[in-house]
mmCIF file of C-alpha atoms in Angstrom:
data_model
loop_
_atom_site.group_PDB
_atom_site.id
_atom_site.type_symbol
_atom_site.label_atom_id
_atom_site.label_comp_id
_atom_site.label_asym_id
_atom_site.label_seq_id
_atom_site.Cartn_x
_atom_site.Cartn_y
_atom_site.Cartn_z
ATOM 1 C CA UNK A 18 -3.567 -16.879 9.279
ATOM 2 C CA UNK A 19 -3.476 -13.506 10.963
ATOM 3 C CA UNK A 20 -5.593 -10.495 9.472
ATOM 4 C CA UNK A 21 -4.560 -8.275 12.254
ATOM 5 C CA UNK A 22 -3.365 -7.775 15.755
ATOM 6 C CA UNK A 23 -4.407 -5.330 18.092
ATOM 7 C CA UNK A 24 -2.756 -4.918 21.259
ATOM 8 C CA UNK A 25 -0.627 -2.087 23.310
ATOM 9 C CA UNK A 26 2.499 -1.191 21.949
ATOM 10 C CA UNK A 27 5.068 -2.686 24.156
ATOM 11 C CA UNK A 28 8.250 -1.604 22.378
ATOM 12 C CA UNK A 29 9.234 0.230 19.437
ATOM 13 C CA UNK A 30 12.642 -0.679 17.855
ATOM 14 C CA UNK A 31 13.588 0.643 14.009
ATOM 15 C CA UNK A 32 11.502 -1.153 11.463
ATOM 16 C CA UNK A 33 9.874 -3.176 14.623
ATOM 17 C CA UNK A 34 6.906 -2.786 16.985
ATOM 18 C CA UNK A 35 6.151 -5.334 19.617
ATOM 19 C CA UNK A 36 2.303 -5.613 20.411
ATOM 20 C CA UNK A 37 1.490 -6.820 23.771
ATOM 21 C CA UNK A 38 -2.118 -9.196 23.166
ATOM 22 C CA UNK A 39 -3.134 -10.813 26.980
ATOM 23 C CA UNK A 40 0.665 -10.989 27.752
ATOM 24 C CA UNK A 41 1.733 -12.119 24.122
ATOM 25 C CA UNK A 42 4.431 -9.828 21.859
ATOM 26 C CA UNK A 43 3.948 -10.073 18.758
ATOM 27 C CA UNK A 44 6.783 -8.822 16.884
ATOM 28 C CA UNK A 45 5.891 -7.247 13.690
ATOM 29 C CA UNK A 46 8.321 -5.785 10.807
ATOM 30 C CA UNK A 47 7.303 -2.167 10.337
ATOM 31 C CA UNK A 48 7.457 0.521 7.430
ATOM 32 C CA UNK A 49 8.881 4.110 8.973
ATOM 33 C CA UNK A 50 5.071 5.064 8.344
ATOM 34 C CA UNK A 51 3.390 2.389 10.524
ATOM 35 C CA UNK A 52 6.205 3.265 13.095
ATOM 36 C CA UNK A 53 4.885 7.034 13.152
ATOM 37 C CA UNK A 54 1.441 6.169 13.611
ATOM 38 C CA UNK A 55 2.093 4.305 17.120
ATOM 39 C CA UNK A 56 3.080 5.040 20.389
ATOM 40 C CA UNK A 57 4.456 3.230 23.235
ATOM 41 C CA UNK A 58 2.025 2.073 25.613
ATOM 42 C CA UNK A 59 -0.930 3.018 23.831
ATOM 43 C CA UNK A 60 -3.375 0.258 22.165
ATOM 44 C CA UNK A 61 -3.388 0.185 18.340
ATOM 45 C CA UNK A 62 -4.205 -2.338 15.615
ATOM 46 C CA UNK A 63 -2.142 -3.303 13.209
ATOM 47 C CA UNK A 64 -2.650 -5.254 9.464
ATOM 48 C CA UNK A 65 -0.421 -8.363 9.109
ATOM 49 C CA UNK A 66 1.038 -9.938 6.208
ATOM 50 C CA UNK A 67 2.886 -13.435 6.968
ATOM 51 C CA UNK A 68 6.225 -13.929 5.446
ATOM 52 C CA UNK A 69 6.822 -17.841 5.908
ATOM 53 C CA UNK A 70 10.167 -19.479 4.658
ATOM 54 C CA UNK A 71 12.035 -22.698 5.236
ATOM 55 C CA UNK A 72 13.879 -21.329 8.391
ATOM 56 C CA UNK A 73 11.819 -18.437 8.997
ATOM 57 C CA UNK A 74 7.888 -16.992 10.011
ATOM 58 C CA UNK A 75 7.951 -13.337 10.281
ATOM 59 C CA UNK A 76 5.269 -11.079 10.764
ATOM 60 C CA UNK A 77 4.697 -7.064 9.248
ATOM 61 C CA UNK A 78 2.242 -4.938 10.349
ATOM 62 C CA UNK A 79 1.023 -1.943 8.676
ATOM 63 C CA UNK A 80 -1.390 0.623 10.230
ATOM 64 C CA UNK A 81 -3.772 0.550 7.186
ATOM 65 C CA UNK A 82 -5.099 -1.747 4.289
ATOM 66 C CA UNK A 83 -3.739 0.140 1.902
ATOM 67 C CA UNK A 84 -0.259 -0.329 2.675
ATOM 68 C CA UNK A 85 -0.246 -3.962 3.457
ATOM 69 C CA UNK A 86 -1.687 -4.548 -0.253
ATOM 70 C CA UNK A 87 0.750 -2.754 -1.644
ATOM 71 C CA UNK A 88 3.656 -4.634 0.529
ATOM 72 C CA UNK A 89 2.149 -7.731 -1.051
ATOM 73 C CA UNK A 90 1.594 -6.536 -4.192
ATOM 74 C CA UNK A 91 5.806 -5.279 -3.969
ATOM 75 C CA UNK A 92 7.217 -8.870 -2.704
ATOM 76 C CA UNK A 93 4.999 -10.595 -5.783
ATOM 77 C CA UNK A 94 7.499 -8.675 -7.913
ATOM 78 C CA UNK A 95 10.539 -10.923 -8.535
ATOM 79 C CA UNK A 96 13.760 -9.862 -6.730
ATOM 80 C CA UNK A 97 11.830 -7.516 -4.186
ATOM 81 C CA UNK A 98 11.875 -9.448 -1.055
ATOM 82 C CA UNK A 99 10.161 -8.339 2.556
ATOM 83 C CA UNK A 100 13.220 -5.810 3.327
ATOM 84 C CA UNK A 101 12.900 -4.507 0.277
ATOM 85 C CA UNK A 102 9.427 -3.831 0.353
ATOM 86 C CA UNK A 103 9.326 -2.162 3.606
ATOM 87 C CA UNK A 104 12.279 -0.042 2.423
ATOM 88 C CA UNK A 105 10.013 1.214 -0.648
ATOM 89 C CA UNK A 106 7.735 1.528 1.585
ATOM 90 C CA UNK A 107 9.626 3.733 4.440
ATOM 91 C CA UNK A 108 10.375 6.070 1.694
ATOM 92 C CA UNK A 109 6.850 6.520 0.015
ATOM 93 C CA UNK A 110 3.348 6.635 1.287
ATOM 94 C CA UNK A 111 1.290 4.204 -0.705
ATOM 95 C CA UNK A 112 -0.743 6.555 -3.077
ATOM 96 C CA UNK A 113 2.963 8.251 -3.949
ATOM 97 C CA UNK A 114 4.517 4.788 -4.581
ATOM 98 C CA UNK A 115 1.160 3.919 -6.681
ATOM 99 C CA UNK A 116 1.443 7.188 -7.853
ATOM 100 C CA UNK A 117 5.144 6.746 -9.033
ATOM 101 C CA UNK A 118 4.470 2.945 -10.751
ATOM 102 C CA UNK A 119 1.447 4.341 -12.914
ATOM 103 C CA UNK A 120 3.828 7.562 -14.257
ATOM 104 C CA UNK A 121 7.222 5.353 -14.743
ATOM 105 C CA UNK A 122 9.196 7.872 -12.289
ATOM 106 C CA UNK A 123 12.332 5.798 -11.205
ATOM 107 C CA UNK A 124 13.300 8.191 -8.949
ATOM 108 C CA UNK A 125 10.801 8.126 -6.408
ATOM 109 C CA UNK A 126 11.775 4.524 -5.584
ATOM 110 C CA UNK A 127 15.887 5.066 -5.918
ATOM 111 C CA UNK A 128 15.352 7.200 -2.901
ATOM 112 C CA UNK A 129 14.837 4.074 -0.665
ATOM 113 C CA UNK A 130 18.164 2.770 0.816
ATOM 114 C CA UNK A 131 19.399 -0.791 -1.018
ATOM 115 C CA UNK A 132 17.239 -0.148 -3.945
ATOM 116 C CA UNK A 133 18.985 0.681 -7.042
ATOM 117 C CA UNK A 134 18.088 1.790 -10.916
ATOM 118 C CA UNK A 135 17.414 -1.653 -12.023
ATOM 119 C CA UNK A 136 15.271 -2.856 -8.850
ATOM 120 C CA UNK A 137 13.459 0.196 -9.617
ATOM 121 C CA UNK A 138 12.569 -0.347 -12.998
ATOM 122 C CA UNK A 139 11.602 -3.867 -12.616
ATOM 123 C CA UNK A 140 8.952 -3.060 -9.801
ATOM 124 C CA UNK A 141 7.378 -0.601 -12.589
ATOM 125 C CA UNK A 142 7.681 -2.870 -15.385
ATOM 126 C CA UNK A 143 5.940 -5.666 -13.379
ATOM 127 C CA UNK A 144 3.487 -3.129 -11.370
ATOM 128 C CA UNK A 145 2.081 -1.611 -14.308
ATOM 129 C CA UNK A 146 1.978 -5.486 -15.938
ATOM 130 C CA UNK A 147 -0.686 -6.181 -13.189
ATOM 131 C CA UNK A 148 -2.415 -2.524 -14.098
ATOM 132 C CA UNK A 149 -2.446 -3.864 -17.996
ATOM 133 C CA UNK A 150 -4.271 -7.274 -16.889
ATOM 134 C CA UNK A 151 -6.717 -5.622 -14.801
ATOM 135 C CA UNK A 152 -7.351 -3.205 -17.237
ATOM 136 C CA UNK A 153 -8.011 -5.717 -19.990
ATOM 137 C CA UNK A 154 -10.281 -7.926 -17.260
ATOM 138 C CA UNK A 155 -12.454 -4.752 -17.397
ATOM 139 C CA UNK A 156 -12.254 -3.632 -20.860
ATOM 140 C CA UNK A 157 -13.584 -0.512 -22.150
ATOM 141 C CA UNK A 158 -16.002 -0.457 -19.399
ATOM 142 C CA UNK A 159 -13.257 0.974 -17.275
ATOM 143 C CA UNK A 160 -12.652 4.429 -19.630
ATOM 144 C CA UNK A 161 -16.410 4.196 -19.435
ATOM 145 C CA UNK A 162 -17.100 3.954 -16.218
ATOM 146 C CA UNK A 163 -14.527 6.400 -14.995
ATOM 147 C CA UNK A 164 -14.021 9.316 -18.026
ATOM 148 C CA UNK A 165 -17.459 10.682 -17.263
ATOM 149 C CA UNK A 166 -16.570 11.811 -13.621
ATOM 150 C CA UNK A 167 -14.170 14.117 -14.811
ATOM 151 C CA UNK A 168 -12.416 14.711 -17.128
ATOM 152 C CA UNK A 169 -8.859 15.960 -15.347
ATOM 153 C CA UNK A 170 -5.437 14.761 -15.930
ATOM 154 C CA UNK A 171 -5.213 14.562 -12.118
ATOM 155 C CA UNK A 172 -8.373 12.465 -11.882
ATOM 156 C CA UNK A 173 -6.927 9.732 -14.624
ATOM 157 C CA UNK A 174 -3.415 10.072 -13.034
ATOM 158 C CA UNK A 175 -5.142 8.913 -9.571
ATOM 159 C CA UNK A 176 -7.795 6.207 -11.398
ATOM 160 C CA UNK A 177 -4.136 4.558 -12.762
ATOM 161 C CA UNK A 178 -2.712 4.931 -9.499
ATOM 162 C CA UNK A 179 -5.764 3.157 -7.479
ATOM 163 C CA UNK A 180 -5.843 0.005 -10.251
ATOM 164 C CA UNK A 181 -2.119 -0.597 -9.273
ATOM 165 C CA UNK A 182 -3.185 -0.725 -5.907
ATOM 166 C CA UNK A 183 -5.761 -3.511 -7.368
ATOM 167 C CA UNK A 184 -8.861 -1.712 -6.934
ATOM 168 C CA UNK A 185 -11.307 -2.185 -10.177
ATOM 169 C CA UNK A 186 -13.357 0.098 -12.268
ATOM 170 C CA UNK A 187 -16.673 -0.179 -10.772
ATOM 171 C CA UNK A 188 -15.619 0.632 -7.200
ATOM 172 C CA UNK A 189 -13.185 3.735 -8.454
ATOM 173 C CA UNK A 190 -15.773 5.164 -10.448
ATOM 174 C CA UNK A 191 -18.617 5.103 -7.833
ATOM 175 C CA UNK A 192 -16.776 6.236 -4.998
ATOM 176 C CA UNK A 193 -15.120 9.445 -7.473
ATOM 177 C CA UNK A 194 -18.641 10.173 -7.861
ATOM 178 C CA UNK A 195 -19.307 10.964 -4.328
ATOM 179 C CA UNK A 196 -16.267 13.023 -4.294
ATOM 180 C CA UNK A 197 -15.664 17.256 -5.548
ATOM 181 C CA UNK A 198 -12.271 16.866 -7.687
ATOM 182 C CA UNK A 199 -11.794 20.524 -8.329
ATOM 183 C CA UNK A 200 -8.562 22.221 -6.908
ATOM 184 C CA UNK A 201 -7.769 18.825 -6.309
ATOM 185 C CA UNK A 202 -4.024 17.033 -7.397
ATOM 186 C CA UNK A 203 -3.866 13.195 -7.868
ATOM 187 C CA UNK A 204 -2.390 12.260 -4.520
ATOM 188 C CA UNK A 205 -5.165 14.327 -2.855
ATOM 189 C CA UNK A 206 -8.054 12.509 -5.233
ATOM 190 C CA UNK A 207 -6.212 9.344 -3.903
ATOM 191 C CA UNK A 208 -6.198 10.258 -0.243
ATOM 192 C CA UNK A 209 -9.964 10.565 -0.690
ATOM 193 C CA UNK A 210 -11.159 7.668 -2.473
ATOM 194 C CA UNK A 211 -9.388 5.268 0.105
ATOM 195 C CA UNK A 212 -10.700 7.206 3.178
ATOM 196 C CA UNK A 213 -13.994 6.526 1.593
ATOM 197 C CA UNK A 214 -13.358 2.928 0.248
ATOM 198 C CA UNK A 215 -12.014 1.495 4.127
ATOM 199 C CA UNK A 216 -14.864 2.875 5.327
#
């Protein structure tokens, strides 16, 4: 099983990016963000998710954590397969799309080509499923643990947003500790608390 690959960057093709490890290419799937983040001939590492079926093994790379979870997290949703997913994710950054499933806005995912009203709606309905179970794993210790950082709109929108990505309470509410939320929107909070969670 891979966890990543680092390597140079041997070719770049739409939705591809060849990495070149000891005279091995790789060939890894790509989001329109990863793609941005590279450059030919220069050495970068990418995240890998393996996509294995009965006449198939293809690899995606991702140039951070964050968006490989939520690829996974995206192809666990029935009917959202791997072109799907990197679709969704060509269109949005991850702490938009997470961003977008916590508030129900349809429209934020309708702007990815192939993906329609109903696809749309089904990622949210099944995204924010997995934000009621971990919610419930944590009970009220999650309003507790998180209400007394702040008590902004922007601060809960970005504590729903981060438990879709499948981060829990505990680690949400420490790391917003560390962090100044005034002047702040949600996708900035979000920015910030994964900078300081990869760490």
């Amino acid at each position: 099983m891979f966890y990543y690959i680092e390597g140079n960057v041997a070719e770049i093709e739409p939705n591809l990016v060849v990495l070149d490890c000891s005279g091995v290419g790789y060939a890894l799937n790509a989001t329109t963000n990863t793609i941005s983040y590279v450059a030919k001939g220069e050495r970068c590492r990418l995240y890998v998710s393996e996509v294995v079926k009965e006449d198939a093994f293809d690899l995606y790379g991702f140039s951070s954590k964050t968006e490989k979870r939520f690829f996974e997290m995206l192809i666990s949703v029935s009917g959202i397969g791997p072109k799907a997913a990197l679709s969704i994710l060509s269109a949005n950054t991850p702490e938009g799309l997470a961003l977008a499933v916590s508030s129900g806005n349809e429209k934020a995912l309708t702007v990815a080509p192939g993906i329609g009203k109903k696809i749309a709606q089904r990622v949210i309905l099944e995204l924010k499923d997995k934000i009621g179970k971990e919610s419930a794993s944590v009970g009220e210790g999650f309003a507790a643990a998180v209400v007394p950082v702040s008590d902004s709109s922007a601060v809960g929108d970005a504590v729903a947003a981060l438990t879709v990505l499948g981060y829990n309470s505990n680690e949400i509410a420490q790391t917003l500790k560390t962090i100044d939320t005034n002047g702040m929107n949600t996708e900035q909070i979000i920015k910030t608390v994964l900078r300081k969670m990869v760490r």
